[in-house]
Short mmCIF file of C-alpha atoms in Angstrom, two decimals:
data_model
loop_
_atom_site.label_atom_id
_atom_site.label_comp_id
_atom_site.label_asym_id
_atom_site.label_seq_id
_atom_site.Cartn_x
_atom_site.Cartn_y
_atom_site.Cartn_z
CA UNK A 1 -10.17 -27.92 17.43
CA UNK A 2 -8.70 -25.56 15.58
CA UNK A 3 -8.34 -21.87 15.75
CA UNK A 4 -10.26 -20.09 12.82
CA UNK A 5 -8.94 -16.61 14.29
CA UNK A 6 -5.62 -17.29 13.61
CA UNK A 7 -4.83 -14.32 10.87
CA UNK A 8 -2.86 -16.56 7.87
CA UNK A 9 -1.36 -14.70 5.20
CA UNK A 10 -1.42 -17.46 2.12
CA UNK A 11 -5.63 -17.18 1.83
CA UNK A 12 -6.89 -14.62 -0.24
CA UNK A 13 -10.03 -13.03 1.15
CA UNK A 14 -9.78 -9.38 1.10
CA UNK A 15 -7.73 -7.19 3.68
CA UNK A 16 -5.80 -4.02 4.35
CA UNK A 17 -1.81 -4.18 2.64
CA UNK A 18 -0.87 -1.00 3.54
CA UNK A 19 -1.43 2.74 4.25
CA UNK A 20 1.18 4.98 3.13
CA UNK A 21 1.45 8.26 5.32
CA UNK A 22 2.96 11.72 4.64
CA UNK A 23 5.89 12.17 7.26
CA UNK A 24 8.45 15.26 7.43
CA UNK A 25 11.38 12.87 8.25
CA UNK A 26 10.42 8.94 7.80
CA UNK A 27 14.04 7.84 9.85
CA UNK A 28 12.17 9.82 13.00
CA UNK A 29 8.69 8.84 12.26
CA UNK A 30 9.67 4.84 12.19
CA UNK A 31 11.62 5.56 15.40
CA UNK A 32 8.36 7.42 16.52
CA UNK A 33 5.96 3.93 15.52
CA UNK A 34 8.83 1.78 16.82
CA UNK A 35 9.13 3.12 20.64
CA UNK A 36 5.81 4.84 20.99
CA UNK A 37 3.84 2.35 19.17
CA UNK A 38 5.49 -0.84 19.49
CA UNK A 39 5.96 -1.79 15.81
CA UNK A 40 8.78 -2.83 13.88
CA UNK A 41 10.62 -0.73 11.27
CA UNK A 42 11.02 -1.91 8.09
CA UNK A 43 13.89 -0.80 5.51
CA UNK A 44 14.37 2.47 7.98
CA UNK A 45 18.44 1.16 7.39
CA UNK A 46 18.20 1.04 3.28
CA UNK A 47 16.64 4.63 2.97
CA UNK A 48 18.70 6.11 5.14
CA UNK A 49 21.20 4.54 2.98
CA UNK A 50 19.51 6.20 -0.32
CA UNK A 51 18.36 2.40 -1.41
CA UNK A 52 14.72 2.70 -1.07
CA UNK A 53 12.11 5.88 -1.22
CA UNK A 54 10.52 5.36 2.04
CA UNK A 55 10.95 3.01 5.11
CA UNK A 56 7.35 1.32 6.67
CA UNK A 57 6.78 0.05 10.17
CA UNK A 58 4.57 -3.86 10.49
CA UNK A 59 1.26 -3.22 11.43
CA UNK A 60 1.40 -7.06 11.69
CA UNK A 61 2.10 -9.94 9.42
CA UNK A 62 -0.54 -8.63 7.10
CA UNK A 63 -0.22 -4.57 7.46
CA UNK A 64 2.36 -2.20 7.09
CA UNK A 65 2.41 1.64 7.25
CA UNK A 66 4.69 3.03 4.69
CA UNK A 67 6.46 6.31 5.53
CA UNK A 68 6.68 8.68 2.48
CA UNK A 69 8.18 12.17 2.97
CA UNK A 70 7.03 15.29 1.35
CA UNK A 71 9.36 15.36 -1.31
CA UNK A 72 8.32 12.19 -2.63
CA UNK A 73 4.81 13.57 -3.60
CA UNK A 74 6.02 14.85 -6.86
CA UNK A 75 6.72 11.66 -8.08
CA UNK A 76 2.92 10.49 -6.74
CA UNK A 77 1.66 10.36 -10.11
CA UNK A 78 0.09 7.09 -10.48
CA UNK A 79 -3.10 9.59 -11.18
CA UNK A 80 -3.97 13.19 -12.51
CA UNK A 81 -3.65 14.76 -8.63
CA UNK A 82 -1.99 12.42 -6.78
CA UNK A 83 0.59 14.60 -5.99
CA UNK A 84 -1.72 16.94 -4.11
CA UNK A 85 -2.44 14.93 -1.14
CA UNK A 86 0.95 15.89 0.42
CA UNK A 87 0.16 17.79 3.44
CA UNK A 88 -2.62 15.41 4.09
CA UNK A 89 -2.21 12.67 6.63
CA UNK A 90 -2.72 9.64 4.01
CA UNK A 91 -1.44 9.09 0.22
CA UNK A 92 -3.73 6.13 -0.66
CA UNK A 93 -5.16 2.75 0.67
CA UNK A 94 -4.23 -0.72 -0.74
CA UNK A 95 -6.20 -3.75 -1.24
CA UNK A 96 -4.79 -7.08 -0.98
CA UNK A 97 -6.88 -9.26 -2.96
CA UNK A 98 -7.00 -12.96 -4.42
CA UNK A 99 -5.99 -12.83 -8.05
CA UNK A 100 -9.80 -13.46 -9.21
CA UNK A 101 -11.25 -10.84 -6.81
CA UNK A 102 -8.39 -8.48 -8.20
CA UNK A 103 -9.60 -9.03 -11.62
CA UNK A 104 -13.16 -9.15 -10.89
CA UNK A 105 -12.46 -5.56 -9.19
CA UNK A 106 -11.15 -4.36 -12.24
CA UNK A 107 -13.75 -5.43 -14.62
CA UNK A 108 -16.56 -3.75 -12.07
CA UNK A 109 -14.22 -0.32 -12.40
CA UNK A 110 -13.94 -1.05 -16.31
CA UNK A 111 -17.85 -1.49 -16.57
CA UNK A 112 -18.98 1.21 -14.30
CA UNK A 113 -16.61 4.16 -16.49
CA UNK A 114 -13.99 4.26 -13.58
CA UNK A 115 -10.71 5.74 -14.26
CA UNK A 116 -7.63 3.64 -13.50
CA UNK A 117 -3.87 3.29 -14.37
CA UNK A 118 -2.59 0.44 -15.99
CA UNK A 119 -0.82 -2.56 -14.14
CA UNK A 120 2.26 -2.09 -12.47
CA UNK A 121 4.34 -5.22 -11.86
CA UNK A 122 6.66 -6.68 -8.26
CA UNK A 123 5.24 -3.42 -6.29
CA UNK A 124 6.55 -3.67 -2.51
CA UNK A 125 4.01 -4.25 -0.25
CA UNK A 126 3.15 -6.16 3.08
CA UNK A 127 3.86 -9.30 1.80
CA UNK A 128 6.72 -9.05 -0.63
CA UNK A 129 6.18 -8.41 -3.65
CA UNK A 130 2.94 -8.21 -5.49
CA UNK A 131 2.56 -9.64 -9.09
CA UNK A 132 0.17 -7.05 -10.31
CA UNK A 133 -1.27 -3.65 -8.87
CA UNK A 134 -3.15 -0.93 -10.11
CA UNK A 135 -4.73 2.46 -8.92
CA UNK A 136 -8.09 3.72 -9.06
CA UNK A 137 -10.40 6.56 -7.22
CA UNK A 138 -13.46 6.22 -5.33
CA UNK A 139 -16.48 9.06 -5.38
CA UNK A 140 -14.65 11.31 -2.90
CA UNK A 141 -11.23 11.18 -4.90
CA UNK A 142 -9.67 8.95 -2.21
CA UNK A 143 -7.21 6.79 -3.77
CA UNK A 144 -6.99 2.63 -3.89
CA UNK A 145 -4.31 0.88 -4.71
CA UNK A 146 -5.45 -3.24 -5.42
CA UNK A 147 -3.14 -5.51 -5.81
CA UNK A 148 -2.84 -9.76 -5.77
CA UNK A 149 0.36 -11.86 -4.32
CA UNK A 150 -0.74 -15.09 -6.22
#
């Protein structure tokens, strides 16, 4: 028999990539997730090193939590505002979609008069990198990141 609960990373039905949250010092807050929490740090080694704008920690082999510090919100300006949610606890949300869903998404946002940015190309995320992304807003002006591996 086999075990449908068994979490594989190659289908494409929808799930959570990542959260990015605001941290004062990222190098503590992945040491904070990695002993208090039990997760593993990602990339904590290559921004310490100046290499990469924020470490994340594995949710698990689907999730990560990215790590962005305050200073980084004034380059947050994927849309009008973005920058303003420093101070709060969460940046934005991504969506890891199938490459159909991810376009099917987009075309619902086009046709309803939803405001998005254009595509963005190899973002980091969970699973590598992602071929295309883009960010939107929902009602409450919390903001989605969707993105497709395939």
């Amino acid at each position: 028999m086999t075990d449908n609960t068994t979490n594989n990373t190659t289908d494409n039905t929808p799930r959570l990539d990542h959260v990015v949250l605001w941290v004062r010092d990222p190098v503590a807050a992945a040491g904070f997730y990695e002993r208090t929490v039990g997760l593993e740090p990602l990339r904590v080694d290559e921004f310490a090193d100046g290499k990469v704008s924020f470490p994340s920690v594995r949710l698990n082999a689907e999730t990560i939590l990215d790590l962005a510090p305050h200073d980084m919100a004034r380059r947050m300006n994927m849309l009008p505002g973005a920058a303003d949610s420093a101070g709060h606890p969460v940046n934005h949300v991504c969506l890891s979609l199938s490459a159909d869903a991810f376009d099917a998404l987009r075309t619902r946002l086009q046709e309803q008069a939803v405001p998005m940015t254009d595509f963005s190309y190899d973002s980091y995320g969970a699973r590598g990198k992602a071929r295309r992304s883009f960010y939107f807003r929902d009602p409450d002006g919390n903001i989605f990141e969707a993105r497709h591996y395939d």
